[in-house]
């Protein structure tokens, strides 16, 4: 569905690259997670893939179209939800969708159904200008599915939403994917990525550091960890130890011998911990 | 079809915005001014205050002569209010001046000073066999004016009259009523409220859309950015037509060639809106664009000055687009105006507009962000 080779992009048209030598391929039907801290180059990459930004260097093929000479027809197959919501604030939620659906050629979805899906039912006739940030974001998200896209670009779809709604959005993405939609998911929320993605790419400073499935990553990097609570000088202390690193194993042994253990649980490394370990960087 | 849907949406947006009404309300304000405030012809009668410091017989003779010049051959007793003072006067109104005959020399001097008008005292000369004039000028009259007064009083009237009559004056056109001063204002309103207002309004619309980021959303649909831009131009042309007709129909009636006018309004409106699009493509928001907009206002207002002061008409002025626009609108409302000029000028604006449109479209496509 997507093939990217040797992609570079510089906003200042010099060696100062926002995206550096990106290579990846996304097969049909996959949810591909594009993960990285803010400023890593995620939105830039997505912008080039959707033709918003001029392709400067590299080969990019999206949904069978060469991005070098984009045809407007390509967008009948593509949906895009923006990081910054961008709807007409002077139009109502329904008017926004009613207008947008007319800009596509094929079958489009009913605005009322979409608004219900994202929990905006009852707000159809309210102008988007009166919406909260989260509601605008949901409207932007709903709009991106109106043309029944085969390939769906989602830039931070859950950022700024409260957890309950984020979880609903996650379910919608999974459901669409089950119907065969390929998803390019840009996020810095590792929990969502972990739950949804078939594969993830870690991107830092414009460079893709690795691409793999969350499961493989956990097998490969996810050492077994132990959470231990113990009583030390009258207070309860909580610490996490690796069961692989020699030094930590010895410290764990010492704790068990010297102190009174209150509880002890093993746990799997999270995607976030793996990200930090691989890239040496946090996610914010 | 997508262009049509975009146009309908833009009309809806415009009707919920502010700028759309500004232009329409302005049209009504101008209409009101034209109909009720601006006279058919501006009065340019000079006002003079005179006191006759003459013996009764001489004064009566002078007055008799003066009254004969009055439009209805009789003087009118009036009171002039100036500051706290009221001066009784006898008003003689000719087709070029209003002459107030006052009751004292002091009144003339005071009024000439307070009202900044021309004052004069007529006396007998020292020999007692002729008239002497004392003028109270404002100090800023030109040498030419002073020389004229000298000439006037030191040359025999009959000689002057001979010279005047020997000058041949030929009218340039005949058979047509010239435009009244009021009608002469119409091209100005059409050029600025009609065509050029569109330039600012479209830029304002673009900046609103830039702020909301909706251009990006449009760019990822199966419709093209050029359709988005064209639908905006459509809205501008609609309001241009409406606001221009609001002014023209009540003031000009059936005199103008309306078909020609619609063509010219569309062509000039198209040009002005593409200029606005082009301008807006360089700036992030209206604040950043303010300097450029302000500069542009100054430049396009210049031909307006030449329009009202025919003696100032440098060649370079003619390349400012508002110049041919003013000329074109004038030809349209003038009976027997030059239709060929209007059509050629329309074509020129259309071609220039198309070029700007192509450039703007490229710029908008290449300046999208994520
Ligand atoms: N319009 C722009 N002009 C110049 N630099 C930009 C622009 N947009 C993004 N950048 C820069 O490019 C880099 C990548 O940004 P972006 O792709 O938005 O990151 P992400 O989406 O991963 O947070 C950042 O350093 C950012 O400052
Ligand atoms: Mg981003």
XYZ file of C-alpha atoms and ligand atoms in Angstrom:
682
model
C 0.000 0.000 0.000
C 2.889 2.325 0.805
C 6.478 2.092 -0.360
C 9.076 4.628 0.712
C 12.705 4.581 -0.437
C 15.489 6.974 0.495
C 13.150 9.748 1.611
C 14.711 13.027 2.732
C 13.007 16.291 3.584
C 14.392 19.653 4.644
C 12.169 22.656 5.396
C 15.074 24.994 4.800
C 16.196 23.224 1.619
C 19.609 22.449 3.044
C 21.363 19.669 4.943
C 19.199 20.334 7.964
C 16.877 17.372 7.486
C 13.544 16.933 9.278
C 13.404 13.444 7.720
C 16.583 11.557 6.856
C 16.828 8.520 4.588
C 13.528 6.901 5.536
C 12.844 3.454 4.055
C 9.774 1.358 4.783
C 6.985 -0.576 3.181
C 3.457 -1.100 4.468
C 1.423 -4.025 3.133
C -2.318 -3.816 2.634
C -4.385 -4.378 5.760
C -1.687 -3.502 8.268
C -1.795 -0.995 11.121
C 1.604 0.629 10.977
C 2.634 2.721 13.960
C 4.936 5.688 13.485
C 6.304 6.389 16.937
C 8.562 9.094 18.207
C 8.842 12.125 20.453
C 7.428 15.393 19.191
C 9.619 17.040 16.573
C 10.904 13.651 15.387
C 9.570 14.112 11.847
C 6.405 12.009 12.014
C 4.010 14.639 10.678
C 6.529 15.677 8.048
C 6.736 12.116 6.726
C 2.972 11.818 6.723
C 2.710 15.196 4.951
C 4.924 13.989 2.109
C 3.004 10.736 1.804
C -0.265 12.662 1.434
C 1.144 15.187 -1.020
C 0.738 18.145 1.322
C 4.486 18.684 1.267
C 6.509 18.613 -1.932
C 8.566 15.466 -2.347
C 12.179 16.638 -2.385
C 14.227 13.473 -2.566
C 13.412 9.770 -2.633
C 10.754 7.493 -4.082
C 7.309 7.355 -2.569
C 4.442 5.243 -3.800
C 1.078 5.527 -2.055
C -2.002 3.455 -2.917
C -0.580 2.778 -6.368
C 0.234 6.430 -7.119
C 3.704 7.902 -7.460
C 3.723 10.904 -5.150
C 6.000 12.805 -7.574
C 2.995 13.514 -9.758
C -0.026 13.158 -7.593
C -3.447 12.812 -9.125
C -6.320 14.307 -7.170
C -8.100 10.976 -7.773
C -5.701 9.310 -5.355
C -7.560 10.992 -2.522
C -10.709 9.018 -3.204
C -8.804 6.110 -1.610
C -7.191 8.064 1.187
C -8.433 9.493 4.461
C -6.437 11.892 6.584
C -6.991 13.068 10.122
C -4.849 16.022 11.113
C -2.891 16.544 14.298
C -4.334 20.062 14.589
C -8.060 19.873 14.031
C -9.068 21.934 11.015
C -12.778 22.298 10.484
C -14.859 25.326 9.491
C -15.822 26.923 12.786
C -18.652 28.831 11.132
C -20.265 25.637 9.870
C -22.100 23.141 12.054
C -20.679 19.661 12.561
C -23.115 18.271 10.020
C -22.514 21.048 7.480
C -18.781 20.437 7.727
C -19.256 16.778 6.841
C -21.999 17.427 4.265
C -19.692 19.748 2.378
C -16.639 17.528 2.697
C -18.339 14.413 1.346
C -19.174 16.260 -1.889
C -15.483 16.643 -2.658
C -15.094 12.901 -3.308
C -16.228 10.830 -6.248
C -17.159 7.459 -4.762
C -19.576 6.239 -2.131
C -19.438 8.340 1.039
C -20.716 7.732 4.549
C -23.666 9.402 6.233
C -22.555 12.374 8.362
C -25.089 11.514 11.071
C -23.687 7.970 11.426
C -20.126 9.239 11.671
C -20.996 11.838 14.290
C -22.711 9.145 16.341
C -19.663 6.928 15.992
C -17.365 9.515 17.542
C -19.852 10.470 20.256
C -20.958 13.759 18.726
C -24.601 12.766 18.293
C -26.865 15.539 19.477
C -24.271 18.094 18.366
C -25.015 17.827 14.634
C -26.371 21.353 14.382
C -23.899 23.061 16.654
C -21.271 25.187 14.951
C -17.804 23.712 15.252
C -16.613 27.043 16.604
C -18.494 26.295 19.808
C -16.871 22.882 20.206
C -14.210 22.067 22.766
C -10.760 21.135 21.498
C -11.471 17.444 21.950
C -14.784 17.657 20.106
C -13.146 19.425 17.159
C -10.519 16.725 17.128
C -13.201 14.042 16.993
C -14.948 15.896 14.163
C -11.677 16.020 12.223
C -11.242 12.318 12.884
C -14.793 11.514 11.752
C -14.322 13.596 8.606
C -11.277 11.538 7.626
C -13.407 8.406 7.254
C -16.183 9.954 5.166
C -14.927 8.642 1.813
C -14.473 5.042 3.010
C -10.697 5.226 2.609
C -8.629 2.144 1.825
C -5.636 3.844 3.341
C -6.119 5.889 6.461
C -3.576 8.386 7.782
C -4.072 9.274 11.420
C -1.855 11.962 12.946
C -2.115 11.767 16.735
C -5.786 10.705 16.719
C -6.023 10.315 20.494
C -3.902 13.221 21.672
C -5.807 15.561 23.939
C -8.781 13.234 24.338
C -9.809 11.903 27.713
C -8.966 8.219 28.201
C -12.515 6.916 27.772
C -12.918 8.634 24.413
C -9.378 7.716 23.360
C -10.329 4.118 24.000
C -13.437 4.475 21.804
C -11.316 5.954 19.013
C -8.968 3.006 19.380
C -11.904 0.602 18.964
C -13.051 2.430 15.835
C -9.572 2.132 14.320
C -9.461 -1.576 15.084
C -12.894 -2.114 13.601
C -12.057 -0.292 10.372
C -8.852 -2.284 10.121
C -10.821 -5.516 10.500
C -12.763 -4.406 7.432
C -9.517 -4.254 5.476
C -8.455 -0.617 5.894
C -4.700 -0.045 5.981
C -3.764 2.387 8.755
C -0.742 4.666 9.050
C -0.895 5.683 12.697
C 1.295 8.490 13.942
C 1.433 8.784 17.701
C 3.552 9.216 20.737
C 1.112 7.228 22.850
C 2.856 3.869 23.303
C -0.107 2.137 24.904
C -2.339 2.774 21.898
C 0.470 1.754 19.571
C 1.160 -1.402 21.523
C -2.471 -2.449 21.456
C -3.235 -1.594 17.819
C -0.155 -1.902 15.667
C 0.988 -4.911 13.666
C 4.326 -3.191 13.313
C 5.877 -0.028 14.665
C 8.701 2.231 13.498
C 10.745 4.142 16.068
C 11.692 7.547 14.724
C 14.000 10.050 16.412
C 15.529 13.219 14.927
C 14.204 12.371 11.478
C 15.727 8.903 11.412
C 13.941 5.567 11.648
C 15.837 3.549 14.244
C 14.015 0.252 13.848
C 10.856 -1.337 12.464
C 9.338 -4.441 14.022
C 6.197 -5.867 15.614
C 5.588 -4.973 19.272
C 5.604 -8.685 20.057
C 9.046 -9.255 18.526
C 10.390 -6.175 20.207
C 9.278 -7.463 23.574
C 10.835 -10.835 22.928
C 14.029 -9.251 21.751
C 14.414 -6.337 24.132
C 11.867 -6.967 26.808
C 13.871 -8.406 29.647
C 11.901 -9.790 32.480
C 11.535 -7.256 35.266
C 10.666 -7.780 38.910
C 8.846 -5.224 41.048
C 9.829 -5.659 44.678
C 8.385 -3.994 47.782
C 10.478 -4.359 50.925
C 10.820 -2.839 54.396
C 14.024 -0.893 54.946
C 14.694 0.979 58.193
C 10.988 0.912 59.001
C 9.714 2.312 55.674
C 8.388 0.441 52.636
C 10.607 0.806 49.542
C 9.608 -0.105 45.949
C 12.212 -0.993 43.325
C 12.341 -2.628 39.887
C 15.112 -5.089 39.005
C 16.119 -6.660 35.743
C 16.442 -10.441 35.816
C 18.962 -10.362 32.996
C 21.465 -7.701 33.973
C 24.116 -9.305 36.213
C 24.544 -6.298 38.445
C 20.815 -5.954 39.099
C 20.428 -9.664 39.711
C 23.022 -9.447 42.486
C 21.342 -6.427 44.030
C 18.008 -8.262 43.962
C 19.637 -11.193 45.745
C 21.042 -8.880 48.401
C 17.641 -7.242 48.961
C 15.995 -10.641 49.432
C 18.668 -11.664 51.966
C 18.888 -8.388 53.916
C 15.301 -7.085 54.114
C 11.778 -8.185 54.815
C 10.015 -8.646 51.451
C 6.415 -7.389 51.313
C 5.554 -8.293 47.693
C 7.298 -9.428 44.518
C 5.841 -9.431 40.938
C 7.385 -10.106 37.577
C 6.313 -7.886 34.674
C 6.951 -7.411 30.928
C 8.771 -4.359 29.606
C 6.435 -1.814 28.017
C 6.895 -0.483 24.480
C 7.833 2.809 26.051
C 10.642 1.221 28.045
C 11.880 -0.499 24.919
C 11.750 2.783 22.994
C 13.884 4.478 25.613
C 16.272 1.592 25.636
C 16.668 1.469 21.830
C 16.797 5.179 21.101
C 18.189 6.472 24.341
C 15.385 9.038 24.310
C 12.138 9.633 26.135
C 8.877 10.133 24.348
C 8.035 13.700 25.187
C -19.910 20.109 -9.770
C -17.383 20.160 -6.926
C -16.705 23.768 -7.855
C -20.407 24.503 -7.452
C -20.560 22.791 -4.032
C -17.511 24.721 -2.930
C -19.097 27.943 -4.136
C -22.326 27.248 -2.221
C -20.304 26.524 0.905
C -18.298 29.726 0.494
C -21.500 31.746 0.129
C -22.791 30.117 3.330
C -19.535 30.924 5.114
C -19.552 34.485 3.804
C -23.133 34.994 4.940
C -22.087 33.997 8.459
C -19.061 36.230 8.397
C -18.530 39.896 8.773
C -16.890 41.100 5.568
C -19.797 40.239 3.316
C -21.998 42.696 5.200
C -19.307 45.349 5.334
C -19.324 45.649 1.573
C -23.115 45.683 1.287
C -23.546 48.164 4.140
C -20.837 50.367 2.620
C -22.731 50.312 -0.675
C -25.854 51.557 1.100
C -23.878 54.229 2.932
C -22.424 55.460 -0.363
C -25.854 55.336 -1.955
C -27.253 57.441 0.866
C -24.420 59.947 0.470
C -24.918 60.152 -3.268
C -28.672 60.532 -3.082
C -29.073 62.808 -0.103
C -25.807 64.484 0.787
C -23.761 65.113 -2.342
C -25.370 67.848 -4.512
C -25.783 67.372 -8.241
C -23.044 69.885 -8.786
C -20.599 71.117 -6.217
C -21.055 74.817 -5.517
C -17.940 76.755 -6.261
C -19.385 80.235 -5.833
C -17.032 82.592 -4.114
C -18.268 84.536 -1.122
C -17.428 88.208 -0.852
C -18.191 90.859 1.753
C -18.476 94.444 0.564
C -19.110 97.788 2.189
C -19.873 100.829 0.106
C -18.188 103.812 1.689
C -19.857 106.174 -0.754
C -22.231 109.096 -0.752
C -25.839 107.966 -0.910
C -26.345 108.717 -4.612
C -23.200 106.882 -5.661
C -24.057 103.925 -3.386
C -27.531 103.674 -4.842
C -26.138 103.699 -8.360
C -23.642 100.978 -7.461
C -26.392 98.855 -5.873
C -28.650 99.270 -8.864
C -25.879 97.964 -11.068
C -25.232 95.082 -8.689
C -28.882 94.077 -8.298
C -29.140 93.795 -12.086
C -26.503 91.008 -11.882
C -28.535 89.050 -9.317
C -30.088 85.800 -10.462
C -33.608 87.064 -9.746
C -32.797 90.741 -10.102
C -33.353 91.557 -6.456
C -31.307 91.640 -3.318
C -32.205 89.563 -0.272
C -32.012 90.800 3.301
C -30.133 88.206 5.338
C -28.317 87.886 8.625
C -24.818 86.426 8.778
C -24.036 84.556 11.946
C -20.360 84.450 12.717
C -19.162 83.396 16.129
C -21.202 85.405 18.640
C -21.992 88.191 16.179
C -24.870 88.638 13.815
C -24.462 90.968 10.842
C -27.414 92.165 8.781
C -26.600 92.181 5.072
C -28.056 92.505 1.626
C -27.240 89.377 -0.427
C -26.760 89.531 -4.159
C -26.259 86.090 -5.706
C -24.869 85.860 -9.254
C -23.967 82.624 -11.025
C -20.360 82.892 -9.879
C -20.476 84.588 -6.513
C -22.413 85.478 -3.398
C -21.866 89.126 -2.514
C -22.918 90.349 0.911
C -23.316 94.114 1.259
C -22.699 94.972 4.874
C -23.488 98.049 6.940
C -20.009 99.018 8.068
C -16.358 98.718 7.115
C -15.645 97.083 10.521
C -18.162 94.351 9.769
C -16.406 93.594 6.446
C -12.974 93.408 8.063
C -14.218 91.248 10.941
C -16.086 88.838 8.671
C -13.248 88.588 6.145
C -11.014 87.568 9.014
C -13.396 85.220 10.837
C -14.960 83.518 7.822
C -11.775 83.463 5.745
C -13.481 84.996 2.766
C -12.767 87.862 0.451
C -13.615 91.342 1.832
C -13.644 94.699 0.101
C -14.455 98.339 0.755
C -15.431 100.624 -2.100
C -14.663 104.332 -1.688
C -14.341 107.423 -3.793
C -10.783 108.061 -4.952
C -8.854 111.053 -3.730
C -9.825 113.184 -6.681
C -13.435 112.322 -5.982
C -14.158 111.441 -9.590
C -13.852 107.671 -9.535
C -13.938 104.583 -7.322
C -11.142 103.197 -5.155
C -11.063 99.619 -3.851
C -9.599 98.361 -0.643
C -9.240 94.552 -0.468
C -8.905 92.364 2.584
C -7.281 89.167 1.398
C -6.315 86.122 3.445
C -2.606 86.316 2.751
C -2.381 83.016 0.899
C -3.787 84.222 -2.411
C -1.400 83.654 -5.281
C 0.505 86.391 -7.065
C -1.582 85.595 -10.114
C -4.737 86.431 -8.221
C -3.260 89.702 -6.966
C -2.064 90.576 -10.447
C -5.482 89.810 -11.776
C -7.007 92.301 -9.352
C -4.460 94.935 -10.387
C -5.106 94.264 -14.030
C -8.820 94.391 -13.426
C -8.721 97.834 -11.902
C -6.087 99.396 -14.115
C -7.293 98.368 -17.530
C -10.274 99.680 -19.286
C -13.154 97.227 -19.085
C -13.862 97.458 -22.776
C -10.340 96.248 -23.620
C -10.676 93.211 -21.381
C -14.004 92.319 -22.864
C -12.556 92.518 -26.347
C -9.831 90.060 -25.423
C -12.317 87.626 -23.835
C -14.517 87.685 -26.881
C -11.628 87.111 -29.263
C -10.864 83.761 -27.573
C -12.374 80.853 -29.346
C -13.787 78.062 -27.163
C -14.731 74.831 -28.900
C -16.525 72.007 -27.025
C -14.864 68.597 -27.554
C -18.085 66.682 -27.862
C -21.574 67.765 -28.463
C -25.044 66.321 -28.331
C -24.438 64.764 -24.909
C -25.085 66.066 -21.478
C -21.861 65.955 -19.497
C -21.962 63.986 -16.256
C -23.029 65.930 -13.221
C -20.580 66.130 -10.353
C -22.651 63.545 -8.502
C -22.632 61.108 -11.421
C -18.922 61.698 -11.749
C -18.503 60.156 -8.278
C -20.052 56.835 -9.340
C -16.930 55.435 -11.090
C -14.974 56.108 -7.916
C -17.373 54.047 -5.808
C -17.484 51.301 -8.410
C -13.706 51.099 -8.572
C -13.089 51.096 -4.849
C -16.144 49.585 -3.187
C -16.933 47.406 -6.186
C -13.705 46.010 -7.555
C -10.890 46.754 -5.151
C -12.780 45.966 -1.969
C -12.843 42.389 -3.299
C -9.064 42.273 -3.082
C -9.071 42.943 0.650
C -12.049 40.747 1.396
C -10.645 37.727 -0.411
C -7.349 38.197 1.421
C -9.272 38.360 4.691
C -11.120 35.130 3.803
C -7.849 33.418 2.974
C -6.307 34.473 6.276
C -9.342 33.134 8.151
C -8.946 29.824 6.343
C -5.216 29.760 6.982
C -5.902 30.202 10.666
C -8.387 27.341 10.696
C -6.142 25.152 8.509
C -9.005 24.182 6.230
C -6.933 24.569 3.057
C -4.972 21.453 4.045
C -8.169 19.530 4.553
C -9.251 20.610 1.072
C -5.903 19.581 -0.396
C -6.418 15.938 0.617
C -9.727 15.546 -1.190
C -10.467 14.523 -4.759
C -11.063 18.203 -5.503
C -8.269 20.576 -6.488
C -6.934 23.626 -4.735
C -7.754 25.713 -7.826
C -11.434 24.913 -7.295
C -11.172 26.052 -3.726
C -9.616 29.353 -4.844
C -12.061 29.821 -7.696
C -15.067 29.307 -5.419
C -13.787 32.137 -3.236
C -13.444 34.373 -6.287
C -17.030 33.466 -7.163
C -18.207 34.836 -3.813
C -16.256 38.040 -4.328
C -17.686 38.549 -7.813
C -21.187 38.027 -6.464
C -20.805 40.669 -3.771
C -19.065 43.006 -6.224
C -22.027 42.811 -8.597
C -24.586 43.271 -5.829
C -22.860 46.190 -4.128
C -22.160 47.922 -7.449
C -25.719 47.647 -8.668
C -26.996 48.956 -5.319
C -25.125 52.176 -6.056
C -25.522 52.464 -9.791
C -29.189 51.747 -10.412
C -30.683 54.412 -8.106
C -28.153 57.072 -9.083
C -27.804 56.470 -12.817
C -31.162 54.943 -13.752
C -31.246 53.567 -17.265
C -28.403 55.674 -18.611
C -25.480 53.210 -18.264
C -24.870 50.265 -20.546
C -25.530 47.582 -17.936
C -24.339 44.633 -20.011
C -21.025 46.383 -20.498
C -20.973 47.227 -16.828
C -21.478 43.623 -15.719
C -18.688 42.489 -18.048
C -16.360 45.162 -16.727
C -17.269 44.464 -13.084
C -16.593 40.749 -13.553
C -13.274 41.340 -15.310
C -11.999 43.947 -12.857
C -13.403 42.036 -9.856
C -11.647 38.892 -11.071
C -8.391 40.776 -11.440
C -8.691 42.368 -7.999
C -9.491 39.067 -6.289
C -6.610 37.219 -7.917
C -4.357 40.076 -6.821
C -5.703 39.581 -3.286
C -5.083 35.824 -3.491
C -1.570 36.365 -4.724
C -0.829 38.884 -2.007
C -2.272 36.665 0.740
C -0.150 33.734 -0.410
C 2.980 35.497 0.825
C 1.856 36.127 4.369
C 0.943 33.963 7.307
C -1.750 36.232 8.732
C -3.424 39.573 8.270
C -1.061 41.319 10.683
C 1.981 40.228 8.701
C 0.288 41.356 5.484
C -0.741 44.729 6.856
C 2.233 46.699 5.543
C 1.796 45.379 2.019
C -1.943 46.003 2.095
C -1.458 49.541 3.317
C 1.110 50.291 0.630
C -1.188 48.906 -2.004
C -4.073 51.081 -0.789
C -1.942 54.189 -1.201
C -0.870 53.219 -4.699
C -4.326 52.373 -5.969
C -5.756 55.575 -4.499
C -3.377 57.767 -6.541
C -5.356 57.645 -9.791
C -8.288 58.917 -7.761
C -6.476 62.210 -7.297
C -5.853 62.517 -11.012
C -9.498 61.737 -11.613
C -10.600 64.824 -9.711
C -7.690 67.074 -10.679
C -7.470 66.712 -14.449
C -4.406 68.937 -14.639
C -2.350 66.319 -12.713
C -2.106 63.282 -14.908
C 1.417 61.846 -15.228
C 1.989 58.952 -17.611
C 3.218 56.521 -14.951
C -0.126 56.822 -13.225
C -1.813 55.028 -16.099
C -0.185 51.700 -15.285
C -1.847 51.574 -11.868
C -4.842 49.284 -12.391
C -7.312 51.625 -10.733
C -6.626 54.197 -13.447
C -8.065 52.227 -16.376
C -10.795 50.999 -14.030
C -11.938 54.543 -13.298
C -11.776 55.395 -16.990
C -13.680 52.246 -17.916
C -16.487 52.851 -15.432
C -16.745 56.419 -16.633
C -17.129 55.307 -20.240
C -19.841 52.880 -19.131
C -22.026 55.461 -17.396
C -21.338 58.178 -19.964
C -24.008 58.302 -22.668
C -22.312 57.266 -25.899
C -19.259 56.004 -23.979
C -16.436 54.158 -25.691
C -17.561 50.489 -25.589
C -14.462 49.265 -27.419
C -12.223 50.778 -24.754
C -14.245 49.040 -22.034
C -14.096 45.663 -23.777
C -10.374 45.834 -24.481
C -9.690 46.903 -20.924
C -11.856 44.017 -19.667
C -9.822 41.617 -21.756
C -6.633 43.048 -20.308
C -7.852 42.596 -16.737
C -9.058 39.090 -17.516
C -5.683 38.031 -18.916
C -3.764 39.640 -16.059
C -6.175 37.980 -13.595
C -5.694 34.562 -15.187
C -1.915 34.862 -14.917
C -2.155 35.864 -11.270
C -4.551 32.991 -10.685
C -2.133 30.441 -12.134
C 0.722 31.825 -10.008
C -1.435 31.895 -6.891
C -2.632 28.334 -7.415
C 0.982 27.169 -7.637
C 1.889 29.117 -4.540
C -0.992 27.731 -2.492
C -0.227 24.170 -3.542
C 3.388 24.552 -2.557
C 2.909 26.381 0.699
C 0.763 23.822 2.486
C 1.975 22.603 5.860
C 1.241 19.617 8.038
N 6.457 24.224 8.530
C 7.664 23.976 9.069
N 8.701 24.795 8.804
C 9.920 24.562 9.314
N 10.211 23.536 10.129
C 9.227 22.679 10.444
C 7.893 22.858 9.935
N 7.111 21.858 10.419
C 7.929 21.097 11.189
N 9.181 21.576 11.225
C 10.340 21.002 11.932
O 10.579 19.713 11.434
C 10.850 18.806 12.477
C 9.862 17.660 12.464
O 8.559 18.145 12.790
P 7.280 17.228 12.737
O 7.309 16.413 11.514
O 6.081 18.107 12.933
O 7.469 16.329 14.023
P 6.455 15.374 14.765
O 5.202 15.265 13.981
O 7.177 14.095 14.875
O 6.208 15.980 16.104
C 10.819 19.612 13.761
O 12.145 19.962 14.073
C 10.023 20.827 13.397
O 10.441 21.939 14.143
Mg 3.339 15.752 14.564
